Coordinates of C-alpha atoms in Angstrom, one line a residue:
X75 CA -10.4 -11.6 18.8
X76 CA -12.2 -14.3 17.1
X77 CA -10.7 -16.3 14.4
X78 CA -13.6 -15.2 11.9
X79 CA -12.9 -11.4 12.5
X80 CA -9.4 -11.9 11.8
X81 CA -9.7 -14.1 8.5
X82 CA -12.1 -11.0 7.8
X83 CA -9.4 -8.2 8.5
X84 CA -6.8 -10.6 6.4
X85 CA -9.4 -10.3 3.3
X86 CA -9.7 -6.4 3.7
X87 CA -6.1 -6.0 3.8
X88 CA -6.0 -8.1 0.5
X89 CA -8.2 -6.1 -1.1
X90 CA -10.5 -9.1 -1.9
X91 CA -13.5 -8.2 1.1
X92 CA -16.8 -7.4 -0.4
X93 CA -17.9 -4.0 -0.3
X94 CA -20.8 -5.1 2.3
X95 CA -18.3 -6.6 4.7
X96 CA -15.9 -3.8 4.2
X97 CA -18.8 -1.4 5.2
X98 CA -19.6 -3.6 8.1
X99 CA -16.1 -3.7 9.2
X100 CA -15.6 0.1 9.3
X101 CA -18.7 0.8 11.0
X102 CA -17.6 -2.0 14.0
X103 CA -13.7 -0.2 13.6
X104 CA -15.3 3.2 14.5
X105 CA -17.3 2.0 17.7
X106 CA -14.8 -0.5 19.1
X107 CA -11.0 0.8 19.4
X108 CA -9.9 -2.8 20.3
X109 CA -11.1 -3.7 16.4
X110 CA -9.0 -0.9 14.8
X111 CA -6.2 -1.7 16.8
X112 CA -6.2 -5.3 15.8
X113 CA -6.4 -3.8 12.3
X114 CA -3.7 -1.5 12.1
X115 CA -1.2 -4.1 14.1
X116 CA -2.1 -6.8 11.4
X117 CA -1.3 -4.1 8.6
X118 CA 1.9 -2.9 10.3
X119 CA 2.8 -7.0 10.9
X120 CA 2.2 -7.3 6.9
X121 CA 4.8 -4.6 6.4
X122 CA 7.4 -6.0 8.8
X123 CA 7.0 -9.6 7.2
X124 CA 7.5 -8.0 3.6
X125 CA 10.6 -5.7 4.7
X126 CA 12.0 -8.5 6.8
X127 CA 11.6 -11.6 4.1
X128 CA 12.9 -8.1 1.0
X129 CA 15.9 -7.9 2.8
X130 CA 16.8 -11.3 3.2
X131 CA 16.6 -11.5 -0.8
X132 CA 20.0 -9.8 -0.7
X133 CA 21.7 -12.1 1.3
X134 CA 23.8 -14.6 0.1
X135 CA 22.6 -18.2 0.1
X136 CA 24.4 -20.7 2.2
X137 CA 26.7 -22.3 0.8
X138 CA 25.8 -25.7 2.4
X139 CA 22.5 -24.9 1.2
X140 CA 23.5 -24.1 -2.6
X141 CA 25.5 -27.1 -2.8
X142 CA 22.3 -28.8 -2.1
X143 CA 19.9 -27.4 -4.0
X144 CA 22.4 -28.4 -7.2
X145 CA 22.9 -31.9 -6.3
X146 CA 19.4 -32.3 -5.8
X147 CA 18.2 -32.4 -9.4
X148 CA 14.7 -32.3 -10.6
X149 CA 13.7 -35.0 -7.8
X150 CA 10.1 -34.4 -6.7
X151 CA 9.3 -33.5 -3.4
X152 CA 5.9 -32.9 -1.1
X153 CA 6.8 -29.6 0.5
X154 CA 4.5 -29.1 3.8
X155 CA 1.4 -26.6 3.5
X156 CA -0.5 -24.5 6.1
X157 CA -3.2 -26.4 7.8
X158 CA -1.5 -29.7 7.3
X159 CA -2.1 -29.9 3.5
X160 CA 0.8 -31.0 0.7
X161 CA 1.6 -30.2 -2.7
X162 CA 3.6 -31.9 -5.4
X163 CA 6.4 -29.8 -6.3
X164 CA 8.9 -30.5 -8.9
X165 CA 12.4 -29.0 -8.7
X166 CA 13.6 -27.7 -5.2
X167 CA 13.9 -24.4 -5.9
X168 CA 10.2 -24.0 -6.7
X169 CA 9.9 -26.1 -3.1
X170 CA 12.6 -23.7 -1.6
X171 CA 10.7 -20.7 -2.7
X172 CA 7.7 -22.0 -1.4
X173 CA 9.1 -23.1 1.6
X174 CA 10.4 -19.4 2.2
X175 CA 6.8 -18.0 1.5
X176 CA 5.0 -20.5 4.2
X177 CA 7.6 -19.2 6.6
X178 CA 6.8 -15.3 5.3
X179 CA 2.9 -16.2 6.5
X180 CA 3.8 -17.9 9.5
X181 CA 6.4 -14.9 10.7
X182 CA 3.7 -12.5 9.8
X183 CA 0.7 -14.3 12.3
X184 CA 3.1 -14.4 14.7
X185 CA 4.0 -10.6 14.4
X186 CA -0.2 -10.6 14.5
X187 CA -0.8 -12.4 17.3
X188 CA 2.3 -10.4 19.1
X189 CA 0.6 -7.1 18.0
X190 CA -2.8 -8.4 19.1
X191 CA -2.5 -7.9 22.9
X192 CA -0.9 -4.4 22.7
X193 CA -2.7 -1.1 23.1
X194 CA -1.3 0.4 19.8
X195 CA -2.6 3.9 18.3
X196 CA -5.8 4.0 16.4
X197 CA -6.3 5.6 13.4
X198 CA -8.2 9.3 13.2
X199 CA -11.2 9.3 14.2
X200 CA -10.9 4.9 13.9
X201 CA -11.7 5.0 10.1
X202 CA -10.6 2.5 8.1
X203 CA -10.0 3.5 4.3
X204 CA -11.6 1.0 2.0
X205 CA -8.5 -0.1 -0.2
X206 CA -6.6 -2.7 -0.8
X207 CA -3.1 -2.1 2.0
X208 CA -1.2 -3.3 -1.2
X209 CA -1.6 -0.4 -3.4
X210 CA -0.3 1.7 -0.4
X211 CA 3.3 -0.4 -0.2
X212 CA 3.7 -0.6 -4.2
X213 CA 3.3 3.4 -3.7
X214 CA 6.0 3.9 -1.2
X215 CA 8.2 1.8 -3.1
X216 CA 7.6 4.0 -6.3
X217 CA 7.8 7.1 -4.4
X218 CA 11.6 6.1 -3.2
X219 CA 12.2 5.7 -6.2
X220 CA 11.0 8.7 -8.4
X221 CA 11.3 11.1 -6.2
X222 CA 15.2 11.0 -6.1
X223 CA 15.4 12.1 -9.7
X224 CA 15.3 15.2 -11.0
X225 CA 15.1 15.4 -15.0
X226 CA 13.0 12.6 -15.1
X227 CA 10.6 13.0 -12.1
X228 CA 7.6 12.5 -14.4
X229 CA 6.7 11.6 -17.5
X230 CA 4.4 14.4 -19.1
X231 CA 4.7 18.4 -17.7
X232 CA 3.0 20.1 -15.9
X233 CA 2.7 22.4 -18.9
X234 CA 0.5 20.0 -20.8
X235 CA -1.7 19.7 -17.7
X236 CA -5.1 19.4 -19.5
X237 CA -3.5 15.9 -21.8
X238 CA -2.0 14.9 -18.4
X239 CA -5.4 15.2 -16.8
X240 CA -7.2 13.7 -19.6
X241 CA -5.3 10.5 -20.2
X242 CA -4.5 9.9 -16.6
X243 CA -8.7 10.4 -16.1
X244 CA -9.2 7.8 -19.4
X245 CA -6.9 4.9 -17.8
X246 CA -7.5 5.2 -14.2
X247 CA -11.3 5.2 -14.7
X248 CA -11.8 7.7 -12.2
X249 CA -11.6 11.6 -12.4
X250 CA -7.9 12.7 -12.0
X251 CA -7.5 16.6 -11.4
X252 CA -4.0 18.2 -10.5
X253 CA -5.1 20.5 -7.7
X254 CA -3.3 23.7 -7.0
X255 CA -1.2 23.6 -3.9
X256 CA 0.7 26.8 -4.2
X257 CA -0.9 27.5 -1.1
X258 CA 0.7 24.6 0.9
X259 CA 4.2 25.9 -0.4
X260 CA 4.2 23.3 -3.1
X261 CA 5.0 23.3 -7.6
X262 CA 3.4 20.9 -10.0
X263 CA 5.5 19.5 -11.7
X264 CA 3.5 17.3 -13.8
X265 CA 2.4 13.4 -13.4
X266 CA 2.6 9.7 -15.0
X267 CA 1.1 6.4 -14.9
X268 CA 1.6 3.4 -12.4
X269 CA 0.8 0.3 -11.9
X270 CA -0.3 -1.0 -8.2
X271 CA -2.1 -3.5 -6.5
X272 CA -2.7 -4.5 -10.9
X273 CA -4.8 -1.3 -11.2
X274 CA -3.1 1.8 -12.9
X275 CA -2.7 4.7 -10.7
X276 CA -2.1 8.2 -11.3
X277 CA 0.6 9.8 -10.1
X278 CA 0.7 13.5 -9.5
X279 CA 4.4 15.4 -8.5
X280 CA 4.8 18.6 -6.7
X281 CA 8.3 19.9 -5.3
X282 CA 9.0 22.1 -2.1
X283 CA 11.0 25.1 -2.8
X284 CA 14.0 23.0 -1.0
X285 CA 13.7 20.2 -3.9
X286 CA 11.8 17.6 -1.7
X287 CA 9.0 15.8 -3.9
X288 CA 5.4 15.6 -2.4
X289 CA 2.8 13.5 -4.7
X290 CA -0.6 12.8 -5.4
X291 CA -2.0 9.2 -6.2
X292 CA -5.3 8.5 -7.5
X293 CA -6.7 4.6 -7.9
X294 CA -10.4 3.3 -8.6
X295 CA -11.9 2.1 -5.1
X296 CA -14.0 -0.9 -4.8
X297 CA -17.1 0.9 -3.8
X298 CA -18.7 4.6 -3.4
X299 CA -18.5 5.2 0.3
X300 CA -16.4 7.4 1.7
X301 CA -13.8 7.5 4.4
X302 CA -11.9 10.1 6.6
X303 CA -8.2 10.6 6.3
X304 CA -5.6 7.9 7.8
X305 CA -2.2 9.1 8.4
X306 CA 0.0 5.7 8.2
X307 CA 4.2 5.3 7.6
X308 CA 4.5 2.7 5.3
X309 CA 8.1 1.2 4.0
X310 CA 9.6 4.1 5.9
X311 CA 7.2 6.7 3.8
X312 CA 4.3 8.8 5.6
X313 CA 0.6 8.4 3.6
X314 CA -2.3 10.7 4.1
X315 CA -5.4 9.0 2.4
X316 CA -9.1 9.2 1.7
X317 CA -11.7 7.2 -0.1
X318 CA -13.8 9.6 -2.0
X319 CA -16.9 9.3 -5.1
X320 CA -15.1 5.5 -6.2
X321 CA -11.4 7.1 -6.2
X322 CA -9.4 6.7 -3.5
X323 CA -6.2 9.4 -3.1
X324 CA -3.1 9.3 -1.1
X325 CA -0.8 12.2 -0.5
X326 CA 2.9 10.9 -0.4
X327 CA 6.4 12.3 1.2
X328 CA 8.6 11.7 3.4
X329 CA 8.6 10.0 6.9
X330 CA 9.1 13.0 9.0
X331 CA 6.9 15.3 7.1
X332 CA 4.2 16.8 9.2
X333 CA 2.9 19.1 6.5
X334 CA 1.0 16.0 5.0
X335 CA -2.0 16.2 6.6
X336 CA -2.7 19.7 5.6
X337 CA -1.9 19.0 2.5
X338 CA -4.6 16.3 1.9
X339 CA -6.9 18.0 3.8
X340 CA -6.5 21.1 1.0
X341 CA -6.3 19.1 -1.9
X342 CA -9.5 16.6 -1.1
X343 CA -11.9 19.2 -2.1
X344 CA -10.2 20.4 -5.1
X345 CA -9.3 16.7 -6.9

């Protein structure tokens, strides 16, 4: 893989690829497996990086290390930057954190260039979904959390359904349609507002008959094209999603669900 293709796969996973080269890309992703793989093993390396460098938040610090950091002072320091470039950083914590965030990048190239070589599975059909890989983890992480309660699983009703659809269609930007998935075994229970990737996102909630929660999310894409559905686990949660008319959607539950794919494939035409 050439150095250019994977700066270009680094600016489609940050959401910041123009919606030429994003086109470009998933037309060469559908006619060459190798280019998909490379994808999906630099999106998975992003994930393991962001888990790995999470949990090491709630570790304790050294104590060696602590001592130093408050004998240090407010003494300036040039901290070392990718590609052999410095910065100025006053305080060592800021030049700790920053130290810890080089070593995030350099862990997660590594974890690349590891994944690079191996034949790993493709995506259906080898779509890519135009979106920013971001939006996806903030999702999982909000899903963990919401989907545990049970008064407060969302914040209007699904009995005021035609406010929930209006306001949620007003700040998204995009269309945002609770579909009926009574079908597919599945209760709406109503929606509310996120934040991800710094776009608001709607977020629509439906319960199994056993209590789990399935949901709904709707963002504003970059562009109008469209994309097939991609199945991916992220953060330990499964993700159905689809690019769609400048929205893109992502069905949400848990890891071992296999029901998700039906389930986006009935709600797409009905959102």
């Amino acid at each position: 893989m050439s150095e250019q293709l994977d700066l270009q796969i680094s600016a489609f996973l940050d959401g910041v690829l123009a919606s030429d080269d994003v086109r470009e890309l998933e037309q060469r992703s559908r006619n060459d497996p190798t280019i998909a793989a490379r994808i999906d093993g630099m999106r998975r390396a992003n994930s393991m990086a962001r888990d790995y460098f999470d949990s090491k938040l709630n570790e304790p610090v050294p104590l060696a290390l602590a001592r130093a950091i408050e004998g240090s002072g407010s003494a300036r320091q040039r901290v070392p930057v990718i590609n052999g470039l410095h910065e100025d950083i006053a305080g060592s914590g800021r030049g700790m954190m920053f130290a810890i965030r080089a070593s995030a990048a350099a862990l997660a190239l590594l974890i690349a260039g590891a994944l690079g070589g191996y034949a790993v599975a493709t995506w259906p059909d080898q779509t890519l979904v135009a979106q920013n890989e971001g939006w996806l983890s903030d999702i999982a992480d909000y899903h963990r959390v919401y989907a545990a309660e049970q008064r407060h699983l969302v914040e209007v009703a699904a009995n005021e359904q035609p406010h929930l659809e209006t306001w949620l269609t007003k700040v998204v930007g995009v269309p945002v349609k609770a579909p009926d998935l009574t079908a597919q075994g599945l209760t709406f229970e109503g929606g509310r507002l996120l934040v991800a990737a710094a776009k608001p996102v709607a977020q629509l909630m439906y319960r199994r008959p056993d209590g789990r929660v399935v949901a709904l999310c709707v963002i504003m894409a970059p562009d109008k094209s469209t994309s097939s559905f991609v199945d991916v686990t992220v953060s330990g949660t499964r993700m159905v999603s689809w690019k769609e008319d400048g929205a893109a959607y992502v069905v949400v539950g848990d890891a071992g669900d296999v029901s998700l794919p039906e389930i986006a494939r009935a709600a797409a035409p009905l959102v």
